[in-house]
């Protein structure tokens, strides 16, 4: 079969192979969870085929067989400190994150807000300070856009000097993607009027710590949104119900949840989170400040640690790529630790500042392999190799716990080693 | 609807729109006095710092009562971060960031304690108490004298050791 010729080392196939080969070839694929050959027993009706099923619920939840598809929680008993819930990328497909699995970081729990009582105030260097109720905002023209949100600390375990053995959920689970709908912030600022002296706005939440971040006015006027809906329904409490600031492509913490106040000012407030928490230390002892952007990044979700390859043969390598600078223009995949690369197919439509699913067919010969992905964005940025980013940003002096944040803003390459037994582990290559 | 009626309806629509500014204009005007309780962010120059004052000694007793359970006796750290001390930042990119080794501005300390602490009862401290706790923590770190009072005039003048330790990552975005 001509289509099945490898285009890069260790059995990577042309990204169009399955498209051209059609159904027969697709059927030849074995999934990561398939056990041995199919049973030879004759087919018969199963119990669920012989009687009506369960009642349709008012609000649907996944099948009872999918109970393991959940976020992992860093602080499940709600001790007085930050709580993290991470997205199980290895158990999901496509590009939208279901609302119940969208990552959440709450510095003091999820605020439980009565939408009737919630208020948004815009004041400071404006011509007319204004207060908006949710009812009022709901009458404005709405905009929708698909965009990812990523914590500045996502992927931080890769700053460890030794690869930490953990799932893609533990390593990269603080990024998710949804379709957000709400009111363009620029529309509201048009009504308040903007004093020419204003250069920043301070955004603040209605949560217990009144979490606050300073945002350059230019971003607020560009593509910022007061988001009210997430994948069609109202925001989840953990994602800021009833409204959050959405800054497409920018550091998650700046997308202030439970938003209640925007103050236009001349200079940044130097809040706790911008002057301390999200300012990563550099090897020379200085620190980056105002990192803002979530830079071009990708990682392979299938296969990844925890998923087994049960037998040699065909698999689809797939993963997620995204950039705070715009659209993903290209993803390359390697199965030999970066010696040779095959171009991945990108699931259409490829949207700006959104998750892009990439796929490459792979014929695993049963030998050891090292899988990597590397992404490019339309602004010409290339995802760095781990060696490249570590050269600039350094690595942690101590091997951290997997839930720790030895630094922030890791966007380098991730490498998965496949053993001849089909097990997947995290390596540096 | 006849063409005539439609045209009439459209022109009423246009007139109604003409009365308003460009947008829906559904925001309610609000004045500074009404916003005051929420208007709590304090920038490095101290604009907006409230009246009030507090000394390290006053802060010590409030700290023992309301903060030590989580941040440890004398600020040494417990379940939550120490508020005293800190290693050199050249010890590694994972050096624990502290008030003394990292925070660029003293005003952030007032702002953060006032808005977020104590963790279980945020925004229950009086302004005098916040000044006192700020003074106590700054004095613990030897950033002010043991008898120096913190208030709207003195606090912004406290220069933090790491003030100049930062590099904007994307200067063109500022």
Coordinates of C-alpha atoms in Angstrom, one line a residue:
Chain A
X1 CA 0.0 0.0 0.0
X2 CA 1.6 3.2 -1.2
X3 CA -0.1 5.3 1.4
X4 CA 1.6 3.6 4.2
X5 CA 5.1 4.6 3.3
X6 CA 6.8 6.2 6.3
X7 CA 7.5 9.9 5.9
X8 CA 9.8 10.1 9.0
X9 CA 11.7 7.8 11.3
X10 CA 10.1 5.0 13.4
X11 CA 7.0 4.6 11.3
X12 CA 5.4 8.0 11.1
X13 CA 3.1 8.0 8.1
X14 CA 1.9 10.8 5.7
X15 CA -0.8 12.9 7.5
X16 CA -3.1 12.3 4.5
X17 CA -2.7 8.5 4.5
X18 CA -6.0 7.8 6.2
X19 CA -7.9 10.5 4.3
X20 CA -6.7 8.8 1.0
X21 CA -6.9 5.2 2.2
X22 CA -10.5 5.6 3.4
X23 CA -12.6 3.2 5.5
X24 CA -10.6 0.0 5.0
X25 CA -7.5 1.6 6.3
X26 CA -9.2 3.4 9.2
X27 CA -10.6 0.0 10.2
X28 CA -7.1 -1.4 10.3
X29 CA -6.3 1.1 13.2
X30 CA -6.1 -0.2 16.6
X31 CA -7.1 2.1 19.4
X32 CA -4.9 2.6 22.5
X33 CA -7.4 0.8 24.7
X34 CA -8.2 -2.2 22.5
X35 CA -7.4 -5.5 24.0
X36 CA -6.2 -8.5 21.9
X37 CA -8.2 -9.9 18.9
X38 CA -12.0 -9.7 18.9
X39 CA -13.9 -12.6 20.4
X40 CA -15.1 -15.2 18.0
X41 CA -18.4 -15.7 19.8
X42 CA -21.5 -15.2 17.6
X43 CA -23.2 -11.9 18.0
X44 CA -26.3 -11.7 20.2
X45 CA -28.5 -8.9 21.8
X46 CA -27.1 -7.6 25.1
X47 CA -29.5 -6.8 28.0
X48 CA -29.6 -3.1 27.1
X49 CA -30.9 -4.0 23.7
X50 CA -33.8 -6.0 25.0
X51 CA -35.7 -3.5 27.1
X52 CA -36.2 0.3 27.1
X53 CA -33.5 2.3 28.7
X54 CA -33.3 4.8 31.6
X55 CA -35.3 8.0 31.8
X56 CA -34.0 11.1 30.0
X57 CA -32.5 13.3 32.7
X58 CA -33.2 17.1 32.9
X59 CA -29.5 17.8 32.8
X60 CA -27.5 15.1 31.1
X61 CA -24.3 13.7 32.6
X62 CA -21.8 11.3 30.9
X63 CA -22.4 7.5 30.9
X64 CA -21.8 5.7 34.2
X65 CA -18.9 4.0 32.5
X66 CA -17.1 7.3 32.1
X67 CA -16.7 7.9 35.8
X68 CA -12.9 8.1 35.6
X69 CA -13.1 11.1 33.2
X70 CA -12.7 13.8 35.8
X71 CA -10.5 16.6 36.9
X72 CA -7.7 15.8 39.4
X73 CA -7.9 18.1 42.5
X74 CA -4.9 19.5 44.3
X75 CA -6.8 20.4 47.5
X76 CA -10.0 18.2 47.5
X77 CA -10.9 19.0 51.2
X78 CA -10.7 22.7 50.7
X79 CA -7.9 23.4 53.1
X80 CA -7.4 27.2 53.4
X81 CA -5.2 27.6 50.3
X82 CA -5.5 27.6 46.5
X83 CA -7.4 24.8 44.8
X84 CA -6.5 23.4 41.3
X85 CA -8.6 21.2 39.1
X86 CA -6.8 19.8 36.0
X87 CA -8.3 18.8 32.6
X88 CA -7.9 15.1 31.6
X89 CA -6.5 15.8 28.1
X90 CA -5.7 12.1 27.6
X91 CA -9.3 11.1 28.0
X92 CA -10.7 13.8 25.7
X93 CA -10.7 14.4 22.0
X94 CA -11.4 17.3 19.6
X95 CA -10.8 20.9 20.8
X96 CA -13.6 22.0 23.1
X97 CA -13.2 21.2 26.8
X98 CA -16.5 20.1 28.4
X99 CA -17.6 22.7 31.0
X100 CA -17.3 20.3 33.9
X101 CA -13.8 19.4 32.9
X102 CA -12.5 22.9 32.2
X103 CA -9.5 23.6 34.4
X104 CA -10.1 25.7 37.5
X105 CA -7.8 27.5 39.9
X106 CA -9.5 29.3 42.7
X107 CA -7.3 31.1 45.3
X108 CA -10.1 30.9 47.9
X109 CA -12.8 28.5 46.6
X110 CA -15.5 29.1 44.0
X111 CA -17.6 32.2 44.8
X112 CA -21.3 31.3 45.1
X113 CA -22.8 34.4 43.4
X114 CA -26.5 35.3 43.1
X115 CA -26.7 36.7 39.6
X116 CA -29.6 39.0 40.5
X117 CA -27.3 40.8 43.0
X118 CA -24.1 40.8 41.0
X119 CA -22.8 44.2 39.7
X120 CA -20.1 45.3 37.4
X121 CA -18.7 48.8 37.9
X122 CA -16.4 50.6 35.4
X123 CA -14.8 53.7 36.9
X124 CA -11.6 55.6 37.3
X125 CA -10.3 57.5 34.3
X126 CA -13.6 57.4 32.4
X127 CA -16.0 60.2 31.4
X128 CA -19.0 58.5 33.1
X129 CA -18.6 55.8 35.7
X130 CA -21.3 53.1 35.1
X131 CA -22.7 50.2 36.9
X132 CA -24.0 47.2 34.9
X133 CA -26.4 44.5 36.1
X134 CA -26.4 41.1 34.5
X135 CA -29.8 41.8 33.0
X136 CA -28.4 45.0 31.4
X137 CA -25.4 43.2 30.0
X138 CA -27.6 40.4 28.6
X139 CA -29.2 43.1 26.3
X140 CA -26.0 44.1 24.6
X141 CA -25.0 42.7 21.3
X142 CA -23.1 39.4 22.0
X143 CA -19.9 38.2 20.5
X144 CA -18.7 34.6 20.6
X145 CA -15.3 33.2 20.2
X146 CA -13.5 30.0 20.8
X147 CA -10.4 30.5 22.9
X148 CA -8.1 28.7 25.2
X149 CA -7.4 29.8 28.8
X150 CA -4.1 28.6 30.3
X151 CA -2.7 29.2 33.7
X152 CA 0.8 30.9 33.7
X153 CA 1.9 27.9 35.8
X154 CA 0.7 25.2 33.4
X155 CA 3.5 22.7 32.5
X156 CA 5.7 23.9 35.4
X157 CA 6.8 20.4 36.2
X158 CA 8.9 20.5 33.1
X159 CA 11.2 23.0 34.8
X160 CA 12.3 20.0 37.0
X161 CA 15.9 18.8 36.2
X162 CA 14.6 15.2 36.1
X163 CA 11.4 14.3 34.1
X164 CA 8.6 13.8 36.6
X165 CA 6.5 10.7 35.9
X166 CA 3.0 11.9 35.6
X167 CA 0.1 12.0 33.2
X168 CA -0.5 14.7 30.6
X169 CA -3.3 15.9 32.9
X170 CA -0.8 16.4 35.8
X171 CA 1.8 18.1 33.5
X172 CA -0.4 20.2 31.2
X173 CA -3.9 20.1 32.7
X174 CA -4.1 23.8 33.5
X175 CA -5.2 24.7 30.0
X176 CA -8.6 24.3 28.5
X177 CA -10.6 25.6 25.5
X178 CA -14.2 26.7 25.2
X179 CA -16.5 28.9 23.1
X180 CA -17.1 32.0 25.2
X181 CA -20.0 34.4 24.6
X182 CA -20.5 37.8 26.1
X183 CA -20.1 41.5 25.6
X184 CA -17.1 43.1 24.0
X185 CA -15.4 45.2 26.6
X186 CA -14.7 47.9 24.0
X187 CA -18.5 48.4 23.7
X188 CA -18.9 49.1 27.4
X189 CA -15.8 51.4 27.4
X190 CA -17.4 53.3 24.5
X191 CA -20.3 54.1 26.8
X192 CA -18.2 55.1 29.8
X193 CA -15.8 57.1 27.6
X194 CA -12.1 56.8 28.2
X195 CA -9.9 59.6 29.6
X196 CA -6.9 59.9 27.3
X197 CA -4.6 59.6 30.4
X198 CA -5.8 56.0 31.0
X199 CA -3.3 53.4 30.0
X200 CA -4.3 50.4 32.2
X201 CA -7.3 48.9 33.9
X202 CA -7.4 47.1 37.2
X203 CA -9.7 44.2 37.1
X204 CA -11.1 42.8 40.3
X205 CA -13.3 39.8 41.3
X206 CA -16.1 39.5 43.8
X207 CA -14.4 36.4 45.4
X208 CA -13.1 36.4 49.0
X209 CA -9.6 37.7 48.1
X210 CA -11.0 40.3 45.6
X211 CA -8.4 38.9 43.2
X212 CA -7.0 41.8 41.1
X213 CA -4.8 42.1 38.1
X214 CA -3.7 45.1 35.9
X215 CA -4.4 44.9 32.2
X216 CA -3.0 47.2 29.5
X217 CA -5.9 49.3 28.0
X218 CA -4.7 48.3 24.5
X219 CA -5.6 44.7 25.2
X220 CA -9.0 45.7 26.8
X221 CA -9.8 47.6 23.6
X222 CA -8.5 44.9 21.3
X223 CA -10.3 41.6 21.9
X224 CA -11.3 41.5 25.6
X225 CA -14.8 40.3 26.5
X226 CA -17.0 40.2 29.5
X227 CA -17.9 36.5 29.2
X228 CA -21.3 35.4 30.3
X229 CA -21.6 32.0 28.6
X230 CA -19.2 29.0 28.2
X231 CA -19.9 26.5 25.5
X232 CA -23.5 27.8 25.3
X233 CA -24.5 27.7 28.9
X234 CA -23.8 30.2 31.7
X235 CA -20.3 30.2 33.0
X236 CA -19.5 27.4 35.5
X237 CA -19.0 28.7 39.1
X238 CA -15.4 27.8 39.0
X239 CA -14.9 29.8 35.8
X240 CA -16.4 33.0 37.2
X241 CA -20.2 32.7 37.2
X242 CA -21.9 35.0 36.4
X243 CA -19.2 36.9 34.5
X244 CA -15.4 36.9 33.9
X245 CA -12.9 39.0 32.0
X246 CA -11.7 37.1 29.0
X247 CA -8.4 38.1 27.5
X248 CA -7.8 35.7 24.6
X249 CA -4.3 34.2 24.6
X250 CA -3.2 35.9 27.9
X251 CA -2.2 34.4 31.2
X252 CA -5.2 32.7 32.9
X253 CA -5.0 34.6 36.2
X254 CA -5.5 37.9 34.3
X255 CA -8.9 36.6 33.0
X256 CA -10.4 37.7 36.3
X257 CA -13.3 35.5 37.4
X258 CA -16.5 36.8 39.2
X259 CA -15.6 40.2 37.7
X260 CA -17.1 43.1 39.7
X261 CA -14.9 46.1 39.0
X262 CA -12.8 47.6 36.2
X263 CA -10.9 50.8 37.2
X264 CA -9.1 52.7 34.4
X265 CA -5.8 54.1 35.7
X266 CA -2.5 55.5 34.4
X267 CA -0.2 52.9 35.8
X268 CA -0.5 49.2 36.9
X269 CA -1.5 48.6 40.5
X270 CA 1.3 46.1 41.1
X271 CA -1.1 43.7 42.8
X272 CA 0.1 40.6 44.6
X273 CA -0.4 38.3 41.7
X274 CA 1.4 40.4 39.1
X275 CA 4.2 41.7 41.3
X276 CA 4.9 38.4 43.0
X277 CA 3.1 35.2 42.0
X278 CA 3.2 35.3 38.2
X279 CA 6.7 36.9 37.9
X280 CA 9.1 34.0 37.1
X281 CA 12.6 34.2 38.5
X282 CA 15.5 33.9 35.9
X283 CA 18.8 32.2 36.5
X284 CA 20.6 35.5 37.2
X285 CA 18.2 36.4 40.0
X286 CA 16.2 38.9 38.0
X287 CA 12.5 38.2 37.3
X288 CA 10.3 38.6 34.3
X289 CA 7.3 40.8 35.0
X290 CA 4.1 41.3 32.9
X291 CA 4.6 38.1 31.0
X292 CA 1.0 38.3 29.7
X293 CA 1.2 36.0 26.7
X294 CA 0.7 32.3 26.6
X295 CA 3.2 31.5 23.9
X296 CA 3.0 28.9 21.1
X297 CA 2.9 25.3 22.6
X298 CA 1.8 21.8 21.8
X299 CA 1.8 18.4 23.5
X300 CA 0.7 14.9 22.5
X301 CA -2.3 13.6 24.3
X302 CA -2.6 10.2 22.5
X303 CA -0.6 8.3 23.4
X304 CA 0.5 9.7 26.7
X305 CA 1.5 8.3 30.1
X306 CA -1.3 6.0 31.4
X307 CA -2.4 4.9 28.0
X308 CA -1.0 1.6 26.8
X309 CA -0.1 0.4 23.3
X310 CA -1.4 -3.2 23.4
X311 CA 0.3 -4.5 20.2
X312 CA 2.4 -3.2 17.3
X313 CA 0.4 -1.8 14.4
X314 CA -1.4 1.3 13.5
X315 CA -2.2 4.2 15.9
X316 CA -3.1 7.8 15.5
X317 CA -0.8 10.2 17.3
X318 CA -2.8 13.2 18.3
X319 CA -2.5 16.2 20.5
X320 CA -3.2 19.9 21.1
X321 CA -1.5 23.0 19.8
X322 CA -2.2 26.6 20.6
X323 CA -0.7 30.1 20.7
X324 CA -1.7 33.4 22.4
X325 CA -0.3 35.1 19.3
X326 CA -2.9 33.8 16.8
X327 CA -3.4 30.7 14.7
X328 CA -1.3 27.6 14.6
X329 CA 0.3 27.4 11.2
X330 CA 2.1 24.0 11.5
X331 CA 2.7 21.1 13.8
X332 CA 5.6 18.7 13.3
X333 CA 5.7 15.3 15.0
X334 CA 8.7 13.1 15.7
X335 CA 8.8 9.4 16.7
X336 CA 12.5 9.2 17.0
X337 CA 13.2 11.9 19.6
X338 CA 13.5 14.8 17.2
X339 CA 15.9 13.2 14.6
X340 CA 13.2 13.3 11.9
X341 CA 9.8 15.0 11.6
X342 CA 6.5 14.5 9.9
X343 CA 4.0 17.3 9.4
X344 CA 0.7 16.7 11.2
X345 CA -2.8 17.2 9.8
X346 CA -4.6 20.1 11.6
X347 CA -8.2 19.7 12.4
X348 CA -10.2 22.5 10.6
X349 CA -11.1 25.2 11.3
X350 CA -7.8 26.4 12.8
X351 CA -8.9 29.3 15.0
X352 CA -6.8 32.1 16.5
X353 CA -5.9 31.7 20.1
X354 CA -7.8 28.4 20.3
X355 CA -6.9 24.7 20.7
X356 CA -6.0 23.1 17.4
X357 CA -6.1 19.3 17.3
X358 CA -3.3 17.7 15.3
X359 CA -3.0 14.2 14.1
X360 CA -0.4 11.9 12.4
X361 CA -0.9 8.2 11.5
X362 CA 1.7 6.0 12.9
X363 CA 2.8 2.4 12.3
X364 CA 4.4 1.3 15.6
X365 CA 6.9 -1.5 14.9
X366 CA 6.9 -2.6 18.6
X367 CA 10.3 -1.1 19.3
X368 CA 11.3 1.8 21.6
X369 CA 10.2 5.2 20.3
X370 CA 10.3 8.8 21.6
X371 CA 7.3 10.9 20.5
X372 CA 7.5 14.7 20.4
X373 CA 5.4 17.5 18.8
X374 CA 6.5 21.0 17.9
X375 CA 4.2 23.9 16.9
X376 CA 4.5 27.1 14.8
X377 CA 2.1 30.0 14.9
X378 CA 1.1 32.5 12.2
X379 CA 3.2 35.2 13.8
X380 CA 6.3 33.1 13.0
X381 CA 7.0 31.9 16.6
X382 CA 8.3 28.4 17.0
X383 CA 7.8 26.3 20.1
X384 CA 11.2 26.0 21.7
X385 CA 12.8 22.6 22.4
X386 CA 13.2 21.9 26.1
X387 CA 16.9 22.6 25.9
X388 CA 16.3 26.0 24.3
X389 CA 13.8 27.2 26.9
X390 CA 15.9 25.8 29.8
X391 CA 18.9 27.7 28.5
X392 CA 17.1 31.0 29.0
X393 CA 14.8 30.2 31.9
X394 CA 16.9 27.7 33.9
X395 CA 15.6 24.7 35.7
X396 CA 14.6 24.1 39.3
X397 CA 17.4 23.6 41.9
X398 CA 15.3 20.8 43.6
X399 CA 13.1 18.2 41.9
X400 CA 9.7 19.6 42.7
X401 CA 6.4 17.8 43.6
X402 CA 4.3 17.4 40.5
X403 CA 1.7 19.9 41.9
X404 CA 4.4 22.6 42.6
X405 CA 5.2 25.6 40.5
X406 CA 9.0 25.9 40.4
X407 CA 8.5 28.6 37.7
X408 CA 5.9 29.7 35.1
X409 CA 5.4 29.9 31.4
X410 CA 7.0 26.7 30.2
X411 CA 6.1 26.3 26.5
X412 CA 8.9 23.9 25.4
X413 CA 8.6 20.5 23.8
X414 CA 7.3 17.5 25.8
X415 CA 8.7 14.0 25.1
X416 CA 7.0 10.6 25.6
X417 CA 9.0 7.4 25.5
X418 CA 7.3 4.2 24.3
X419 CA 8.8 1.0 25.7
X420 CA 8.7 -2.2 23.7
X421 CA 5.9 -3.3 26.1
X422 CA 3.8 -0.4 24.9
X423 CA 4.1 1.7 28.1
X424 CA 4.4 5.5 27.8
X425 CA 6.7 7.5 30.1
X426 CA 7.8 11.1 30.4
X427 CA 11.4 11.7 29.3
X428 CA 13.7 14.5 28.3
X429 CA 15.0 14.0 24.8
Chain B
X1 CA -47.1 44.2 6.5
X2 CA -47.5 46.7 3.6
X3 CA -44.5 48.5 2.3
X4 CA -45.9 51.7 3.6
X5 CA -46.3 50.4 7.2
X6 CA -42.8 48.8 7.1
X7 CA -41.2 52.1 6.1
X8 CA -43.1 53.8 8.9
X9 CA -42.0 51.2 11.4
X10 CA -38.4 51.5 10.3
X11 CA -38.3 55.2 10.5
X12 CA -39.7 55.1 14.1
X13 CA -37.0 52.6 14.9
X14 CA -34.4 55.0 13.4
X15 CA -35.8 57.9 15.4
X16 CA -35.6 55.9 18.6
X17 CA -32.1 55.0 17.9
X18 CA -31.2 58.5 17.0
X19 CA -32.1 59.7 20.6
X20 CA -29.5 57.4 22.0
X21 CA -25.7 57.3 21.8
X22 CA -24.2 54.5 19.7
X23 CA -24.7 51.7 22.1
X24 CA -27.6 50.3 24.2
X25 CA -26.7 52.6 27.1
X26 CA -28.0 50.4 29.8
X27 CA -25.3 51.2 32.4
X28 CA -26.5 53.1 35.5
X29 CA -24.4 56.2 36.4
X30 CA -22.6 55.8 39.7
X31 CA -20.5 58.2 41.7
X32 CA -17.3 57.9 43.7
X33 CA -19.0 57.8 47.1
X34 CA -21.1 54.8 46.0
X35 CA -18.0 52.9 44.7
X36 CA -15.8 53.8 47.7
X37 CA -16.2 50.4 49.6
X38 CA -15.0 48.5 46.5
X39 CA -12.3 51.0 45.4
X40 CA -9.5 49.4 47.3
X41 CA -6.6 48.9 44.9
X42 CA -3.5 50.8 46.0
X43 CA -0.8 51.5 43.4
X44 CA 2.9 52.0 44.2
X45 CA 2.6 55.8 44.6
X46 CA 0.1 55.3 47.4
X47 CA -2.8 57.0 45.7
X48 CA -6.0 56.1 47.6
X49 CA -4.3 55.0 50.8
X50 CA -6.9 55.6 53.5
X51 CA -6.5 57.7 56.7
X52 CA -5.1 55.8 59.7
X53 CA -1.8 54.6 61.1
X54 CA -0.2 51.7 62.9
X55 CA 3.1 50.6 64.5
X56 CA 4.9 47.3 64.5
X57 CA 4.1 46.8 68.2
X58 CA 0.4 47.2 67.5
X59 CA 0.7 44.9 64.6
X60 CA 2.5 42.2 66.6
X61 CA -0.5 41.6 68.9
X62 CA -3.0 41.6 66.0
X63 CA -0.7 39.2 64.1
X64 CA -0.5 36.8 67.0
X65 CA -4.3 36.7 67.2
X66 CA -5.4 36.7 63.6
X67 CA -2.5 35.5 61.4
X68 CA 0.0 33.3 63.3
X69 CA -2.2 30.2 63.1
X70 CA -1.5 30.0 59.3
X71 CA 1.7 32.1 58.9
X72 CA 3.5 30.9 62.0
X73 CA 4.8 32.6 65.2
X74 CA 6.8 35.7 64.4
X75 CA 6.1 35.3 60.8
X76 CA 8.2 32.2 60.4
X77 CA 5.7 30.3 58.3
X78 CA 3.4 27.3 59.1
X79 CA 0.7 25.8 56.8
X80 CA 1.1 29.0 54.8
X81 CA 3.9 31.2 53.6
X82 CA 6.5 32.8 56.0
X83 CA 6.2 36.5 56.0
X84 CA 9.8 37.0 57.2
X85 CA 13.2 36.2 55.6
X86 CA 14.0 34.8 52.2
X87 CA 17.0 33.4 50.4
X88 CA 18.9 35.1 47.6
X89 CA 17.1 34.9 44.3
X90 CA 20.3 33.6 42.6
X91 CA 19.8 30.3 44.6
X92 CA 17.6 29.0 41.8
X93 CA 14.6 29.8 39.7
X94 CA 12.5 27.9 42.3
X95 CA 13.7 30.1 45.3
X96 CA 10.7 30.7 47.5
X97 CA 9.6 34.3 46.8
X98 CA 9.1 36.4 49.9
X99 CA 8.2 39.9 50.9
X100 CA 11.9 40.7 51.6
X101 CA 13.6 39.0 48.7
X102 CA 11.0 39.6 45.9
X103 CA 8.1 42.1 46.4
X104 CA 8.9 45.3 44.6
X105 CA 6.5 47.6 46.4
X106 CA 5.5 48.1 50.0
X107 CA 2.0 49.3 49.0
X108 CA 1.3 45.8 47.7
X109 CA 1.5 44.5 51.3
X110 CA -1.1 46.9 52.5
X111 CA -3.3 46.3 49.5
X112 CA -3.1 42.5 49.8
X113 CA -3.6 42.3 53.5
X114 CA -6.6 44.6 53.3
X115 CA -8.3 42.9 50.4
X116 CA -7.5 39.2 51.2
X117 CA -6.5 38.6 54.8
X118 CA -7.2 37.0 57.2
X119 CA -8.0 34.3 54.6
X120 CA -11.2 33.2 56.3
X121 CA -12.5 36.7 57.0
X122 CA -11.2 39.1 54.4
X123 CA -11.9 42.8 54.6
X124 CA -12.8 42.7 58.3
X125 CA -9.6 44.5 59.5
X126 CA -9.8 48.3 60.2
X127 CA -7.4 50.5 58.2
X128 CA -5.4 51.1 61.5
X129 CA -5.1 47.3 61.8
X130 CA -3.9 46.9 58.2
X131 CA -1.3 49.7 58.7
X132 CA -0.2 48.0 61.9
X133 CA 0.2 44.6 60.4
X134 CA 2.0 46.1 57.4
X135 CA 4.4 47.9 59.8
X136 CA 4.9 44.7 61.8
X137 CA 5.8 42.6 58.8
X138 CA 8.1 45.3 57.3
X139 CA 9.8 45.7 60.7
X140 CA 10.2 41.9 61.1
X141 CA 12.1 42.0 57.8
X142 CA 14.1 45.1 59.0
X143 CA 12.8 47.1 56.1
X144 CA 11.6 49.8 58.6
X145 CA 12.6 50.6 62.2
X146 CA 10.9 48.9 65.1
X147 CA 9.1 52.1 66.1
X148 CA 8.2 53.4 62.7
X149 CA 4.5 54.0 62.1
X150 CA 3.0 53.2 58.7
X151 CA 0.4 55.6 57.2
X152 CA -0.5 57.1 53.9
X153 CA 2.6 59.3 53.9
X154 CA 5.3 56.9 55.2
X155 CA 4.3 53.6 53.5
X156 CA 4.9 54.5 49.9
X157 CA 8.3 55.8 50.8
X158 CA 9.5 52.4 52.0
X159 CA 11.9 51.1 49.3
X160 CA 11.8 47.4 48.9
X161 CA 15.1 45.6 48.3
X162 CA 14.1 44.0 45.0
X163 CA 12.5 47.1 43.5
X164 CA 14.7 47.0 40.5
X165 CA 14.8 43.3 40.1
X166 CA 12.3 43.0 37.2
X167 CA 12.4 42.9 33.4
X168 CA 9.1 43.4 31.5
X169 CA 8.7 40.3 29.4
X170 CA 7.0 41.9 26.4
X171 CA 7.7 45.7 26.7
X172 CA 5.8 46.3 23.5
X173 CA 2.6 45.1 25.2
X174 CA 2.8 47.7 28.0

